[in-house]
Amino acid sequence: MHGLHLTAELYECSCDPRLLADVGALRELCLAICAEPGLTPVGLVFHQFGSELAPAGATGAVILAESHLAVHTWPEMKAVTLDLYVCNFSQDNSTAARKACQRLIGAFVPGRLVRRELERGVPDIAGVLLPSVGSD
């Protein structure tokens, strides 16, 4: 379960407005972004909010052989949230994840952004996994 989890909140996006409002444009972007660094889509779900005449954002998830990408848009706020997690079980996918995340951020052209990286599945510094709350 060792992997890299990237998240970003994008504000003041000055991209093509279709990327924020149109589920088809968002789906196409996400699939292209995943393909370029070699991430492998194995399933996807995208949902359009609002209506065809009055779109109100979109949300989408691409399930990857390496894990997942989730994107949520708020066109009225010109904002986007991104969540990309890759596991590094059989190979290190961290570089591919960082490239995909950077390209996705670049596509939305944010005026401001907050990015985070979390390495997951790594034991604490003592080398022992701590029990979760409520476990025996």
PDB file of C-alpha atoms in Angstrom, residues 44-113:
ATOM      1  CA  LEU A  44     -14.220   5.831 -14.862  1.00  0.00           C
ATOM      2  CA  VAL A  45     -17.286   7.682 -13.639  1.00  0.00           C
ATOM      3  CA  PHE A  46     -18.089  11.316 -14.497  1.00  0.00           C
ATOM      4  CA  HIS A  47     -21.159  13.315 -13.531  1.00  0.00           C
ATOM      5  CA  GLN A  48     -22.514  16.607 -14.873  1.00  0.00           C
ATOM      6  CA  PHE A  49     -24.217  18.913 -12.375  1.00  0.00           C
ATOM      7  CA  GLY A  50     -26.912  21.347 -13.482  1.00  0.00           C
ATOM      8  CA  SER A  51     -28.276  20.851 -16.993  1.00  0.00           C
ATOM      9  CA  GLU A  52     -27.009  20.918 -20.548  1.00  0.00           C
ATOM     10  CA  LEU A  53     -28.273  24.496 -20.920  1.00  0.00           C
ATOM     11  CA  ALA A  54     -27.059  25.612 -17.493  1.00  0.00           C
ATOM     12  CA  PRO A  55     -24.090  23.440 -16.427  1.00  0.00           C
ATOM     13  CA  ALA A  56     -23.060  23.780 -12.814  1.00  0.00           C
ATOM     14  CA  GLY A  57     -19.781  21.927 -12.664  1.00  0.00           C
ATOM     15  CA  ALA A  58     -18.660  18.368 -12.967  1.00  0.00           C
ATOM     16  CA  THR A  59     -17.035  15.669 -10.932  1.00  0.00           C
ATOM     17  CA  GLY A  60     -15.100  12.702 -12.167  1.00  0.00           C
ATOM     18  CA  ALA A  61     -13.044   9.758 -11.049  1.00  0.00           C
ATOM     19  CA  VAL A  62     -10.656   7.705 -13.112  1.00  0.00           C
ATOM     20  CA  ILE A  63      -9.817   4.399 -11.496  1.00  0.00           C
ATOM     21  CA  LEU A  64      -6.237   3.554 -12.368  1.00  0.00           C
ATOM     22  CA  ALA A  65      -4.383   0.262 -12.220  1.00  0.00           C
ATOM     23  CA  GLU A  66      -2.035   2.355 -10.071  1.00  0.00           C
ATOM     24  CA  SER A  67      -4.950   3.738  -7.925  1.00  0.00           C
ATOM     25  CA  HIS A  68      -7.134   6.805  -8.747  1.00  0.00           C
ATOM     26  CA  LEU A  69      -7.624  10.378  -9.948  1.00  0.00           C
ATOM     27  CA  ALA A  70     -10.597  12.457  -8.769  1.00  0.00           C
ATOM     28  CA  VAL A  71     -11.453  15.963 -10.014  1.00  0.00           C
ATOM     29  CA  HIS A  72     -14.260  18.285  -8.888  1.00  0.00           C
ATOM     30  CA  THR A  73     -15.062  21.640 -10.516  1.00  0.00           C
ATOM     31  CA  TRP A  74     -16.942  24.737  -9.375  1.00  0.00           C
ATOM     32  CA  PRO A  75     -17.334  27.003 -12.445  1.00  0.00           C
ATOM     33  CA  GLU A  76     -19.181  29.688 -10.468  1.00  0.00           C
ATOM     34  CA  MET A  77     -16.091  30.002  -8.253  1.00  0.00           C
ATOM     35  CA  LYS A  78     -13.555  29.226 -11.014  1.00  0.00           C
ATOM     36  CA  ALA A  79     -12.220  26.549  -8.668  1.00  0.00           C
ATOM     37  CA  VAL A  80     -11.133  22.902  -8.874  1.00  0.00           C
ATOM     38  CA  THR A  81     -10.020  20.223  -6.430  1.00  0.00           C
ATOM     39  CA  LEU A  82      -7.718  17.395  -7.502  1.00  0.00           C
ATOM     40  CA  ASP A  83      -6.863  14.133  -5.794  1.00  0.00           C
ATOM     41  CA  LEU A  84      -4.346  11.729  -7.348  1.00  0.00           C
ATOM     42  CA  TYR A  85      -3.084   8.653  -5.538  1.00  0.00           C
ATOM     43  CA  VAL A  86      -0.700   6.083  -6.963  1.00  0.00           C
ATOM     44  CA  CYS A  87       0.576   2.978  -5.263  1.00  0.00           C
ATOM     45  CA  ASN A  88       4.193   1.980  -5.692  1.00  0.00           C
ATOM     46  CA  PHE A  89       3.780  -1.764  -5.246  1.00  0.00           C
ATOM     47  CA  SER A  90       5.485  -3.177  -8.345  1.00  0.00           C
ATOM     48  CA  GLN A  91       7.234   0.037  -9.435  1.00  0.00           C
ATOM     49  CA  ASP A  92       7.628   3.634  -8.298  1.00  0.00           C
ATOM     50  CA  ASN A  93       4.828   5.631  -9.961  1.00  0.00           C
ATOM     51  CA  SER A  94       5.640   8.865  -8.119  1.00  0.00           C
ATOM     52  CA  THR A  95       7.202  10.631 -11.114  1.00  0.00           C
ATOM     53  CA  ALA A  96       4.219   9.752 -13.336  1.00  0.00           C
ATOM     54  CA  ALA A  97       1.827  11.042 -10.655  1.00  0.00           C
ATOM     55  CA  ARG A  98       3.709  14.316 -10.235  1.00  0.00           C
ATOM     56  CA  LYS A  99       3.797  14.837 -14.027  1.00  0.00           C
ATOM     57  CA  ALA A 100       0.066  14.122 -14.367  1.00  0.00           C
ATOM     58  CA  CYS A 101      -0.795  16.425 -11.472  1.00  0.00           C
ATOM     59  CA  GLN A 102       1.369  19.235 -12.841  1.00  0.00           C
ATOM     60  CA  ARG A 103      -0.190  18.917 -16.312  1.00  0.00           C
ATOM     61  CA  LEU A 104      -3.680  18.910 -14.815  1.00  0.00           C
ATOM     62  CA  ILE A 105      -2.922  22.016 -12.761  1.00  0.00           C
ATOM     63  CA  GLY A 106      -1.470  23.666 -15.868  1.00  0.00           C
ATOM     64  CA  ALA A 107      -4.618  22.921 -17.879  1.00  0.00           C
ATOM     65  CA  PHE A 108      -6.792  24.838 -15.391  1.00  0.00           C
ATOM     66  CA  VAL A 109      -4.419  27.848 -15.239  1.00  0.00           C
ATOM     67  CA  PRO A 110      -5.026  28.732 -11.577  1.00  0.00           C
ATOM     68  CA  GLY A 111      -4.242  32.170 -10.205  1.00  0.00           C
ATOM     69  CA  ARG A 112      -3.696  30.578  -6.784  1.00  0.00           C
ATOM     70  CA  LEU A 113      -3.226  27.012  -5.665  1.00  0.00           C
TER      71      LEU A 113
END
